[in-house]
PDB file of C-alpha atoms in Angstrom:
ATOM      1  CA  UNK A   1     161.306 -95.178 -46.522  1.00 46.00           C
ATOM      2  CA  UNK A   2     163.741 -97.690 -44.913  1.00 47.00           C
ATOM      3  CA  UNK A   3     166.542 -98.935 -46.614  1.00 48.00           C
ATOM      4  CA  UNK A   4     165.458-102.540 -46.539  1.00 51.00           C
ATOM      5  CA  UNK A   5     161.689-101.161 -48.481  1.00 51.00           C
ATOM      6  CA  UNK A   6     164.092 -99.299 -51.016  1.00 52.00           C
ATOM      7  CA  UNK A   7     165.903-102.632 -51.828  1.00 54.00           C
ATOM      8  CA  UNK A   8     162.770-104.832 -52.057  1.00 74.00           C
ATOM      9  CA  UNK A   9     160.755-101.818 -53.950  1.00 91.00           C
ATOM     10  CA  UNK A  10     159.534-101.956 -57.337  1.00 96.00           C
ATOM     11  CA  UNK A  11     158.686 -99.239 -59.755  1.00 97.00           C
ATOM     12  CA  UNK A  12     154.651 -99.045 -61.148  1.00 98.00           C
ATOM     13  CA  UNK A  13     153.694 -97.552 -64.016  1.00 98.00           C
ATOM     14  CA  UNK A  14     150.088 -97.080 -64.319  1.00 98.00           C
ATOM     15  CA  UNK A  15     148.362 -95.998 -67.279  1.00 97.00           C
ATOM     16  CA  UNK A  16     145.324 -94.967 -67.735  1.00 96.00           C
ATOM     17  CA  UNK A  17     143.469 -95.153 -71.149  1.00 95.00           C
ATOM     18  CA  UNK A  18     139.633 -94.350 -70.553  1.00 95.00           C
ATOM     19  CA  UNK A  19     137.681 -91.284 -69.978  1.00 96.00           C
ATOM     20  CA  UNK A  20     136.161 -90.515 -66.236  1.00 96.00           C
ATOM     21  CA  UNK A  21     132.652 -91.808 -65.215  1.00 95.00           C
ATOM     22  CA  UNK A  22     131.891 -93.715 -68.122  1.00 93.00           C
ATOM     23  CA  UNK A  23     133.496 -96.786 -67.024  1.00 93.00           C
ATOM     24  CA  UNK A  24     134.718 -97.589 -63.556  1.00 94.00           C
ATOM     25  CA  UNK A  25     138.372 -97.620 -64.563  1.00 95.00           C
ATOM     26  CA  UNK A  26     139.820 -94.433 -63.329  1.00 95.00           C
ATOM     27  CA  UNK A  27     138.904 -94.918 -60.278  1.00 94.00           C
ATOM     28  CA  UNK A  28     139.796 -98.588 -60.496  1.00 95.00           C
ATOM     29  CA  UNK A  29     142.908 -97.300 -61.570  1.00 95.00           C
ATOM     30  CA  UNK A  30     143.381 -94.721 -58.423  1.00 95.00           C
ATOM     31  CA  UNK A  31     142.805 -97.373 -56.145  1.00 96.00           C
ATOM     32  CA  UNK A  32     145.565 -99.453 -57.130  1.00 97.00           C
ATOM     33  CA  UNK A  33     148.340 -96.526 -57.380  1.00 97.00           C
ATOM     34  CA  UNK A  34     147.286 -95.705 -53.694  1.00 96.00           C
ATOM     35  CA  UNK A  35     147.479 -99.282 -52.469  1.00 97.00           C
ATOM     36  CA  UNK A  36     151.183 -99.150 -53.725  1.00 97.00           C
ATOM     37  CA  UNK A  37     151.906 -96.314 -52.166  1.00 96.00           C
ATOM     38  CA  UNK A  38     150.425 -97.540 -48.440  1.00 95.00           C
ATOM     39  CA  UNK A  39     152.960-100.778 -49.591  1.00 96.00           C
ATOM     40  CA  UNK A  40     155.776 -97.825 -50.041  1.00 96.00           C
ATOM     41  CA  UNK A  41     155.955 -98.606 -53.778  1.00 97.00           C
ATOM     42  CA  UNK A  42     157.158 -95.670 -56.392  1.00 97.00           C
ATOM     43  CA  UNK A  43     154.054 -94.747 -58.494  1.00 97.00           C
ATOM     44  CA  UNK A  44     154.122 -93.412 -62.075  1.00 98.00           C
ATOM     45  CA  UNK A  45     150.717 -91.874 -63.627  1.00 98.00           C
ATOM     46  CA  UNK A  46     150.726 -91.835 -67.151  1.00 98.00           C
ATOM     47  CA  UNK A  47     147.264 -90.730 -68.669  1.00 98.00           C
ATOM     48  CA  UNK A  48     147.444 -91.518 -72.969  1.00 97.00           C
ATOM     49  CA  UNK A  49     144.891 -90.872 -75.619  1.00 97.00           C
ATOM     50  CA  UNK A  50     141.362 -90.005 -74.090  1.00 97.00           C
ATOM     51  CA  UNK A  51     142.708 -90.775 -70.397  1.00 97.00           C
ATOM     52  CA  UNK A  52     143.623 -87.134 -70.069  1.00 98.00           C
ATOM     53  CA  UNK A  53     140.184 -86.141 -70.038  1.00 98.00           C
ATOM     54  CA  UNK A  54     140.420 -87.503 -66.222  1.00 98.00           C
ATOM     55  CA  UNK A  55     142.641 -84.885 -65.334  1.00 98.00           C
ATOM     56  CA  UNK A  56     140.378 -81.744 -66.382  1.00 98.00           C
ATOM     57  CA  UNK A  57     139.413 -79.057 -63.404  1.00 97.00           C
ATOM     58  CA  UNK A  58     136.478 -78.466 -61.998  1.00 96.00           C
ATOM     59  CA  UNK A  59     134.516 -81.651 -62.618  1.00 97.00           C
ATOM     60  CA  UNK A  60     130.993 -82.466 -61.098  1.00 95.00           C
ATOM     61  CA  UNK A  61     130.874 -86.002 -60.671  1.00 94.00           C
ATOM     62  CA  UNK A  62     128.080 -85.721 -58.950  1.00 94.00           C
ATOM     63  CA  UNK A  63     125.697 -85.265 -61.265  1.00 96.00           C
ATOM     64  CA  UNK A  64     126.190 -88.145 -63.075  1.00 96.00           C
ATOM     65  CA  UNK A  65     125.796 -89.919 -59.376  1.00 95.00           C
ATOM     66  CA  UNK A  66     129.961 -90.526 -59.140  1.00 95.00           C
ATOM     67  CA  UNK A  67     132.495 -89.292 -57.175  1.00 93.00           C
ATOM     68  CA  UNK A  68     134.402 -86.206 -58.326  1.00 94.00           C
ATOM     69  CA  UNK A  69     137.655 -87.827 -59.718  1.00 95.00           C
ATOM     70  CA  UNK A  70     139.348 -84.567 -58.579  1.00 96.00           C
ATOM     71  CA  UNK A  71     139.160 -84.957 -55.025  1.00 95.00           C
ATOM     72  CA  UNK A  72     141.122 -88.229 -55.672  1.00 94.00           C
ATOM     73  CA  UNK A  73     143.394 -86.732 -57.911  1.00 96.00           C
ATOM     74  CA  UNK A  74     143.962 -83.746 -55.001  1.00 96.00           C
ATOM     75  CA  UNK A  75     144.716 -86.297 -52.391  1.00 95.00           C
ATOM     76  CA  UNK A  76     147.599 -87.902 -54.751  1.00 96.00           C
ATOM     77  CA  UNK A  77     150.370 -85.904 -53.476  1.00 95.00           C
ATOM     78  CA  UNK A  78     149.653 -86.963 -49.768  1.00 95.00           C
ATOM     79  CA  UNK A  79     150.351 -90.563 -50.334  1.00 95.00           C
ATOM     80  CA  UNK A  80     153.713 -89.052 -52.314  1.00 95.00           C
ATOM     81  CA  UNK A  81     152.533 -89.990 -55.938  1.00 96.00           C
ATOM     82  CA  UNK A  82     153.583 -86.618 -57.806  1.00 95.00           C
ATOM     83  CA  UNK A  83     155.230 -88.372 -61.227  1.00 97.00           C
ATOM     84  CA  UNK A  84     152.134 -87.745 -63.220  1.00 98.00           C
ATOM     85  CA  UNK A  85     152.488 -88.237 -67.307  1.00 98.00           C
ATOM     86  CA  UNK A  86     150.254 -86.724 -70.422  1.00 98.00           C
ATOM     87  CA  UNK A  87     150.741 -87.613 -73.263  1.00 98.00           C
ATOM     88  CA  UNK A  88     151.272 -84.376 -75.309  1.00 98.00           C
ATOM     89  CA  UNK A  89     149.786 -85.610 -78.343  1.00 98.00           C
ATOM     90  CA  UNK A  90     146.023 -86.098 -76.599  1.00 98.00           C
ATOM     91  CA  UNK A  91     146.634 -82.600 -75.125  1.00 98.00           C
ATOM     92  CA  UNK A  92     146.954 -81.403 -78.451  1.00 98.00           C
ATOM     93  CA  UNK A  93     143.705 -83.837 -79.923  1.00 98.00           C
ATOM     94  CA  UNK A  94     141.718 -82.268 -76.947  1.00 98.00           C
ATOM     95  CA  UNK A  95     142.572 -78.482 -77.359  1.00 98.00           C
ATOM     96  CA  UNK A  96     144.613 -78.851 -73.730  1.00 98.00           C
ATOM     97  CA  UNK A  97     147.514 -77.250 -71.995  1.00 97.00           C
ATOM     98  CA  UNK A  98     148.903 -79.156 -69.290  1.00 96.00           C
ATOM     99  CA  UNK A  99     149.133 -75.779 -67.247  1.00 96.00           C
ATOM    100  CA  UNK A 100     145.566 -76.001 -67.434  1.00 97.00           C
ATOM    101  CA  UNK A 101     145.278 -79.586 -65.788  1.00 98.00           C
ATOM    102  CA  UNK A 102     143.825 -80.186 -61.866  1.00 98.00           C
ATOM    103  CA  UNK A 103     146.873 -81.844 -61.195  1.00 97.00           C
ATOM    104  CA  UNK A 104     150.687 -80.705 -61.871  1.00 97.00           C
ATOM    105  CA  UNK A 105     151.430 -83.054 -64.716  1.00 97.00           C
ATOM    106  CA  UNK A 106     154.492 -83.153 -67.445  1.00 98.00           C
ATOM    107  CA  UNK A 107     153.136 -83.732 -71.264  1.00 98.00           C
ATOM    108  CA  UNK A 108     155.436 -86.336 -73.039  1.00 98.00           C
ATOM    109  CA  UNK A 109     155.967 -87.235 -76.618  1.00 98.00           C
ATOM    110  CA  UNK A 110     155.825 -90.882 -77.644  1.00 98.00           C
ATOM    111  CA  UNK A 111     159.535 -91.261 -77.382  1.00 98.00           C
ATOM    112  CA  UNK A 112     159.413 -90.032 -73.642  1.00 98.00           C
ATOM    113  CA  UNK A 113     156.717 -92.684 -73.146  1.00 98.00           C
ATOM    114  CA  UNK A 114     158.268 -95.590 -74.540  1.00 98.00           C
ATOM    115  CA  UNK A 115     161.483 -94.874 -72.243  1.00 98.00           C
ATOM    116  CA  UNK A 116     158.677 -94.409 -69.349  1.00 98.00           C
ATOM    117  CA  UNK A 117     157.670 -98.312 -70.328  1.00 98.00           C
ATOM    118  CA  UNK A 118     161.085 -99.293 -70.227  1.00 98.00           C
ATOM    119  CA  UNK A 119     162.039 -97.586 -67.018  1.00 97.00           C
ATOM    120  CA  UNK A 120     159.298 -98.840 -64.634  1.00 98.00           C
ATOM    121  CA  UNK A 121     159.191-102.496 -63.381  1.00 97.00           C
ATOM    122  CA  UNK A 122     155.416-102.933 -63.524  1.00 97.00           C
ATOM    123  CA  UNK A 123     152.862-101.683 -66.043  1.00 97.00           C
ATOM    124  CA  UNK A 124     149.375-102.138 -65.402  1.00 96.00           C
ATOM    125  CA  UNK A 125     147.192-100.525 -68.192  1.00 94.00           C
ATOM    126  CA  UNK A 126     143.506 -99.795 -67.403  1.00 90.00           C
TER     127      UNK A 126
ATOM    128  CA  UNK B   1     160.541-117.189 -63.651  1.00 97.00           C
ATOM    129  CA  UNK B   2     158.057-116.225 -61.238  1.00 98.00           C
ATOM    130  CA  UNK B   3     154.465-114.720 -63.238  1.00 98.00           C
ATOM    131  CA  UNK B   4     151.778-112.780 -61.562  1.00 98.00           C
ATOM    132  CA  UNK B   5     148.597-112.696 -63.798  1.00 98.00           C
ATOM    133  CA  UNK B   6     145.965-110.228 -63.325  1.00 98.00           C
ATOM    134  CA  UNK B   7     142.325-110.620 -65.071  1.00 98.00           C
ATOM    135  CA  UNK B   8     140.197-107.717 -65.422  1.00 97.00           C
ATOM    136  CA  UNK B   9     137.526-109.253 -67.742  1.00 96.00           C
ATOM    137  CA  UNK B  10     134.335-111.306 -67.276  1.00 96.00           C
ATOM    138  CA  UNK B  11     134.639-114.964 -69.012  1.00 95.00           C
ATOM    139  CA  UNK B  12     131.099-114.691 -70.790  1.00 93.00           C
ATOM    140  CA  UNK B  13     131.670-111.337 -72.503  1.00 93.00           C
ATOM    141  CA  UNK B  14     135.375-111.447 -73.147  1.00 94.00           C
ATOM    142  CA  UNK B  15     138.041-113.837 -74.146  1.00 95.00           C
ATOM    143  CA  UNK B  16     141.025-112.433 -71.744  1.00 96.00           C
ATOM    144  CA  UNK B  17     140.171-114.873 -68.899  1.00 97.00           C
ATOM    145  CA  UNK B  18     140.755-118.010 -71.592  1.00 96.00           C
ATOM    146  CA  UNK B  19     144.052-116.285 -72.655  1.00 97.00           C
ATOM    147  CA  UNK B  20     145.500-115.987 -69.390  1.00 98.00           C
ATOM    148  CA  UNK B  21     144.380-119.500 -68.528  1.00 97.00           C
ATOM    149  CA  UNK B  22     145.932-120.906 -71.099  1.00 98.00           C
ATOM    150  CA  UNK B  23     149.080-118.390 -70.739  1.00 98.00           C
ATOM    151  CA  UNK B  24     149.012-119.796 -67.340  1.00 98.00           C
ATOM    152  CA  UNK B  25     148.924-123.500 -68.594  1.00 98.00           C
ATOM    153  CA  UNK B  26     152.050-122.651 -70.612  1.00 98.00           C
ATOM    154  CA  UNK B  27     154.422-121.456 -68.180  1.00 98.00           C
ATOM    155  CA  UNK B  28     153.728-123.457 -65.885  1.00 98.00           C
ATOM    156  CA  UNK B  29     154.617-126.394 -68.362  1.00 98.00           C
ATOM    157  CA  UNK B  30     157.674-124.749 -69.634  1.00 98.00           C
ATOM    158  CA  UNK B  31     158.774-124.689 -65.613  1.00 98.00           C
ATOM    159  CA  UNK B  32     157.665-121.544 -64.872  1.00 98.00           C
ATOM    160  CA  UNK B  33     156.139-120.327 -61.562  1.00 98.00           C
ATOM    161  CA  UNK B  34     153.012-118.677 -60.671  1.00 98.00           C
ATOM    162  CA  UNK B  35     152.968-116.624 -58.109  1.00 98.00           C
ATOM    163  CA  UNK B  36     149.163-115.650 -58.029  1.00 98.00           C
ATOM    164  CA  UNK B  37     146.225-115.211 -60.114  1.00 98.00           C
ATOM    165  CA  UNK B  38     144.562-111.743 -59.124  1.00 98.00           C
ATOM    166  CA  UNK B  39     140.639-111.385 -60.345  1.00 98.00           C
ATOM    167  CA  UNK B  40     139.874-107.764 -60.233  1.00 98.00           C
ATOM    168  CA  UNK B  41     136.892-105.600 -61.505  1.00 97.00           C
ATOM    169  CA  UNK B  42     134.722-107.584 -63.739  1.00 97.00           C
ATOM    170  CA  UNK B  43     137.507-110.291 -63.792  1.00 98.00           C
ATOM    171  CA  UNK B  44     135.847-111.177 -60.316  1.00 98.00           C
ATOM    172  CA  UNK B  45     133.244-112.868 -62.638  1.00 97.00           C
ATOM    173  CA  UNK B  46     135.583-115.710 -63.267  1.00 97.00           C
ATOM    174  CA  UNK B  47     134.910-117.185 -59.963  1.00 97.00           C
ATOM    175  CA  UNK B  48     131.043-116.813 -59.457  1.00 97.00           C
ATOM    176  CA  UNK B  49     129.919-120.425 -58.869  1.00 95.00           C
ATOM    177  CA  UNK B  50     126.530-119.751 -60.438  1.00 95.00           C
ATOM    178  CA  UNK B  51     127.357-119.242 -63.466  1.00 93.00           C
ATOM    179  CA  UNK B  52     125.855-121.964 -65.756  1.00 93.00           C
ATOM    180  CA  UNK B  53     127.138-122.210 -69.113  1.00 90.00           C
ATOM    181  CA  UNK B  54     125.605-124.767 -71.776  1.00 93.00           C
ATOM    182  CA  UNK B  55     127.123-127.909 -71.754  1.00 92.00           C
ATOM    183  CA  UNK B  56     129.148-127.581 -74.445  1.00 93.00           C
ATOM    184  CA  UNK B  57     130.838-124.278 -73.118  1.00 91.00           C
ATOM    185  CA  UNK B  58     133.861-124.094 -71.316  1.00 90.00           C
ATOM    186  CA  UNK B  59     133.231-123.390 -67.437  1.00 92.00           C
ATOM    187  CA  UNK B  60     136.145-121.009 -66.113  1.00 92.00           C
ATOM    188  CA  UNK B  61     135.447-121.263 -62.564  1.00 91.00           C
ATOM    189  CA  UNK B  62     136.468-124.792 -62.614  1.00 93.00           C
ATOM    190  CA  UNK B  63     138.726-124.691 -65.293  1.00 95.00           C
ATOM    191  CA  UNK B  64     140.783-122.436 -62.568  1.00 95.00           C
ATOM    192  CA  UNK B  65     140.096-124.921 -60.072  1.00 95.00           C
ATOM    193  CA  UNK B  66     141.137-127.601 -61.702  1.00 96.00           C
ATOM    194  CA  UNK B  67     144.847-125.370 -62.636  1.00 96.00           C
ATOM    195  CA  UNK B  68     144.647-124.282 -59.140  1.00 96.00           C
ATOM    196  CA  UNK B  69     144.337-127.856 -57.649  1.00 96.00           C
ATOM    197  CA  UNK B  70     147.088-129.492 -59.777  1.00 97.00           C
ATOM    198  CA  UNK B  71     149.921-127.016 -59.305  1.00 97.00           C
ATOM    199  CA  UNK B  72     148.493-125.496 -55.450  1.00 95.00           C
ATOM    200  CA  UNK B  73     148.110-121.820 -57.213  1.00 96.00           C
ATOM    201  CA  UNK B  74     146.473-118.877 -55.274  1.00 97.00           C
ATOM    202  CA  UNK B  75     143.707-117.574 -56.806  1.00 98.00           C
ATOM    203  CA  UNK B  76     142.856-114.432 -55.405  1.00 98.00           C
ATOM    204  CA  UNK B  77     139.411-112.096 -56.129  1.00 98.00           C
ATOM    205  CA  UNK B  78     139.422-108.750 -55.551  1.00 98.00           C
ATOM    206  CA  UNK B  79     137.188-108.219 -52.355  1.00 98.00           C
ATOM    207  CA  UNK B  80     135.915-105.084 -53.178  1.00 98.00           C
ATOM    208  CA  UNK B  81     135.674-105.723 -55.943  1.00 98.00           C
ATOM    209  CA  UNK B  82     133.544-108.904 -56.128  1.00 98.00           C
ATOM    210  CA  UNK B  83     130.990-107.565 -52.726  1.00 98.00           C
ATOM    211  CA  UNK B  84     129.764-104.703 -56.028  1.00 97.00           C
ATOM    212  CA  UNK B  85     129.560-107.600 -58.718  1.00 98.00           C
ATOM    213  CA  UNK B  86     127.936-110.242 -55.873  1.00 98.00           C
ATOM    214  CA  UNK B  87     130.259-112.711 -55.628  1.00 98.00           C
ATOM    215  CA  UNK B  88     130.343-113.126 -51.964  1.00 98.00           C
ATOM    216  CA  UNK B  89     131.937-116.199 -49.781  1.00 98.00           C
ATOM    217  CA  UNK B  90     129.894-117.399 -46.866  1.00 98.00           C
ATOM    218  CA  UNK B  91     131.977-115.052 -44.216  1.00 98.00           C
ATOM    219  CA  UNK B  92     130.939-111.613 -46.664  1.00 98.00           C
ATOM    220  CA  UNK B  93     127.476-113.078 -47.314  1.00 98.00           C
ATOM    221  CA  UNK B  94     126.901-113.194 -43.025  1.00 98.00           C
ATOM    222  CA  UNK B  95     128.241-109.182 -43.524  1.00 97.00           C
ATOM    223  CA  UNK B  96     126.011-108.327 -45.793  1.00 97.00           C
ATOM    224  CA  UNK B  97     122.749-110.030 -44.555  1.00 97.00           C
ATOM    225  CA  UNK B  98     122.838-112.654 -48.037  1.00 97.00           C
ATOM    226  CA  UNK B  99     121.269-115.519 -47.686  1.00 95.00           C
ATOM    227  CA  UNK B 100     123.790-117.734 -49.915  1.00 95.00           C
ATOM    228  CA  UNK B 101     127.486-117.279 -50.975  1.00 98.00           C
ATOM    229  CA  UNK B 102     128.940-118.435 -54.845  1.00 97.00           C
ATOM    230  CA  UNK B 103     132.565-117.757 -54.339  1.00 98.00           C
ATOM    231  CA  UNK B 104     133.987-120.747 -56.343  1.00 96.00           C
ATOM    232  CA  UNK B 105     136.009-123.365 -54.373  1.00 96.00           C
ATOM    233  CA  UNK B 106     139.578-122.635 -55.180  1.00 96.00           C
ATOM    234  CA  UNK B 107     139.162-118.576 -54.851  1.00 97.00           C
ATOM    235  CA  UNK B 108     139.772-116.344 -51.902  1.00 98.00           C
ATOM    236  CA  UNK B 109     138.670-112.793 -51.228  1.00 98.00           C
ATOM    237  CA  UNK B 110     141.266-110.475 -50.520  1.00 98.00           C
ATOM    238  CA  UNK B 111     142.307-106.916 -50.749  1.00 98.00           C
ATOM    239  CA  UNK B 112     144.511-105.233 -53.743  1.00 98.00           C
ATOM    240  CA  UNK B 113     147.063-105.264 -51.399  1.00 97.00           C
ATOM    241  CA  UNK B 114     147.780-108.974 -52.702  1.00 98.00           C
ATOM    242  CA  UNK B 115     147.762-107.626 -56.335  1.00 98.00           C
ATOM    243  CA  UNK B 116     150.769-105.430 -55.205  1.00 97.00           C
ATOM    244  CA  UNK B 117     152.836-107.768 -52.978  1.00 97.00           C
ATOM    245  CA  UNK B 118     152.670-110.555 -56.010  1.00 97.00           C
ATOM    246  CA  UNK B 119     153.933-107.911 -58.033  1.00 97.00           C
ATOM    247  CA  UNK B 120     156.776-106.962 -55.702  1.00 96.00           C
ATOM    248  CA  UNK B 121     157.921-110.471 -55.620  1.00 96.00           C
ATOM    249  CA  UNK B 122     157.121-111.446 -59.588  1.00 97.00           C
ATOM    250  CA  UNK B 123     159.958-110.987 -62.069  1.00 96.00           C
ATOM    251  CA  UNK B 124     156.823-110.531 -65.201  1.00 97.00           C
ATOM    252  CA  UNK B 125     153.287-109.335 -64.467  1.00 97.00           C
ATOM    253  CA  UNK B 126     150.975-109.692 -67.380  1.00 97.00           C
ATOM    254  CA  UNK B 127     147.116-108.006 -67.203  1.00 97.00           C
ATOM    255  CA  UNK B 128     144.667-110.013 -69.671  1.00 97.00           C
ATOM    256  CA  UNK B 129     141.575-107.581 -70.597  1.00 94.00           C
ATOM    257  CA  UNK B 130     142.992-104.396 -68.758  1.00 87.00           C
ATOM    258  CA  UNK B 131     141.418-102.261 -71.473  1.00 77.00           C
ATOM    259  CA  UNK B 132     138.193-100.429 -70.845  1.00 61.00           C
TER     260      UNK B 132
END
């Protein structure tokens, strides 16, 4: 990234709310964080309440006629968006460990997520 | 301040879209600027040109035209976004073998790389019906 992107650059947050393949969103969502990133904007991930249900493994999309969210998800870390949130407390509703995610991801409490909020420029909630 | 507004919600099933209109009416009256309007997902809705409302219903499309005319705001849909949904200007309805368009005057098609660059260059960007 050149110096003059860094100045002009702003930080997203984008949160994601919704479970995968019932509604468009996640993938609505995925298209915006890697539209910032081809416009060399920082992206933060932060999946709350029943949004961390996108990040399970082994997903077949396809039989439900979708794409598999997880090839998305895989192709994250080539467009440099690797500051993925969960928030610890839907872990816990949904029996999860982060370790068990698709994706590397860090669980945070609702402290960690309100500084989160407050750190990034731009929130955009789907 | 400079505002970029992004609507995510269809004007006959939800109330976001009359929110951020009149959110919009606001700060542009207390001196405000506004950047852009960005339609995305069902939000694209907003500027289909064939939707007919009763009489005594509010008509979004030109409610935003009428906004749009009086302070020169861009008012840009999603173009992915609205080709799915069928809201299609004359140049998209040639593409895709249509034979009419109802992209509301006032609106352009574009891509969500105009969501991003308003929000590089907003101070505030608010999302009205975001959820679900």
């Amino acid at each position: 990234m050149s110096p003059d992107n860094q100045a002009s650059a702003k930080r997203f947050l984008l949160i994601s709310t919704t479970p995968p393949y019932g509604s468009s969103a996640s993938k609505d969502q995925l298209d915006i964080a890697l539209t910032c990133s081809v416009f060399e904007q920082p992206v933060t991930l932060l999946f709350l309440g029943d949004g961390v249900l996108q990040l399970l493994p082994n997903q077949q999309g396809n039989l439900l006629r979708q794409k598999n969210v997880n090839a998305i998800q895989s192709s994250l870390a080539l467009y440099d968006i690797e500051s993925i949130y969960v928030d610890i407390d839907a872990l816990r509703y949904h029996d999860l460990e982060a370790s068990g995610l698709h994706i590397p991801c860090l669980p945070v409490d609702s402290h960690a997520i309100q500084r989160l909020i407050a750190e990034h420029d731009i929130v955009l909630t789907i | 301040m400079i505002y970029t507004l992004i609507i995510h919600a269809s004007p006959v099933q939800h109330q976001a879209p009359e929110t951020a209109l009149r959110f919009a009416r606001a700060l542009l009256e207390a001196g405000h600027t506004l950047h852009r309007v960005f339609f995305y997902r069902d939000g694209v809705f907003n500027a289909n040109d064939l939707a007919s409302g009763a009489a005594d219903e509010p008509s979004l499309p030109s409610d935003w035209l009428a906004l749009a005319q009086e302070h020169r705001l861009d008012l840009v849909v999603c173009i992915a976004a609205a080709i799915r949904r069928g809201v299609l200007d004359s140049n998209e309805a040639k593409r895709y073998d249509k034979h009419q368009s109802n992209l509301a005057q006032g609106f352009e098609l574009s891509g969500l790389g105009q969501l991003v660059e308003a929000s590089i260059l907003s101070d505030r960007v608010i999302t009205f019906g975001g959820r679900g």
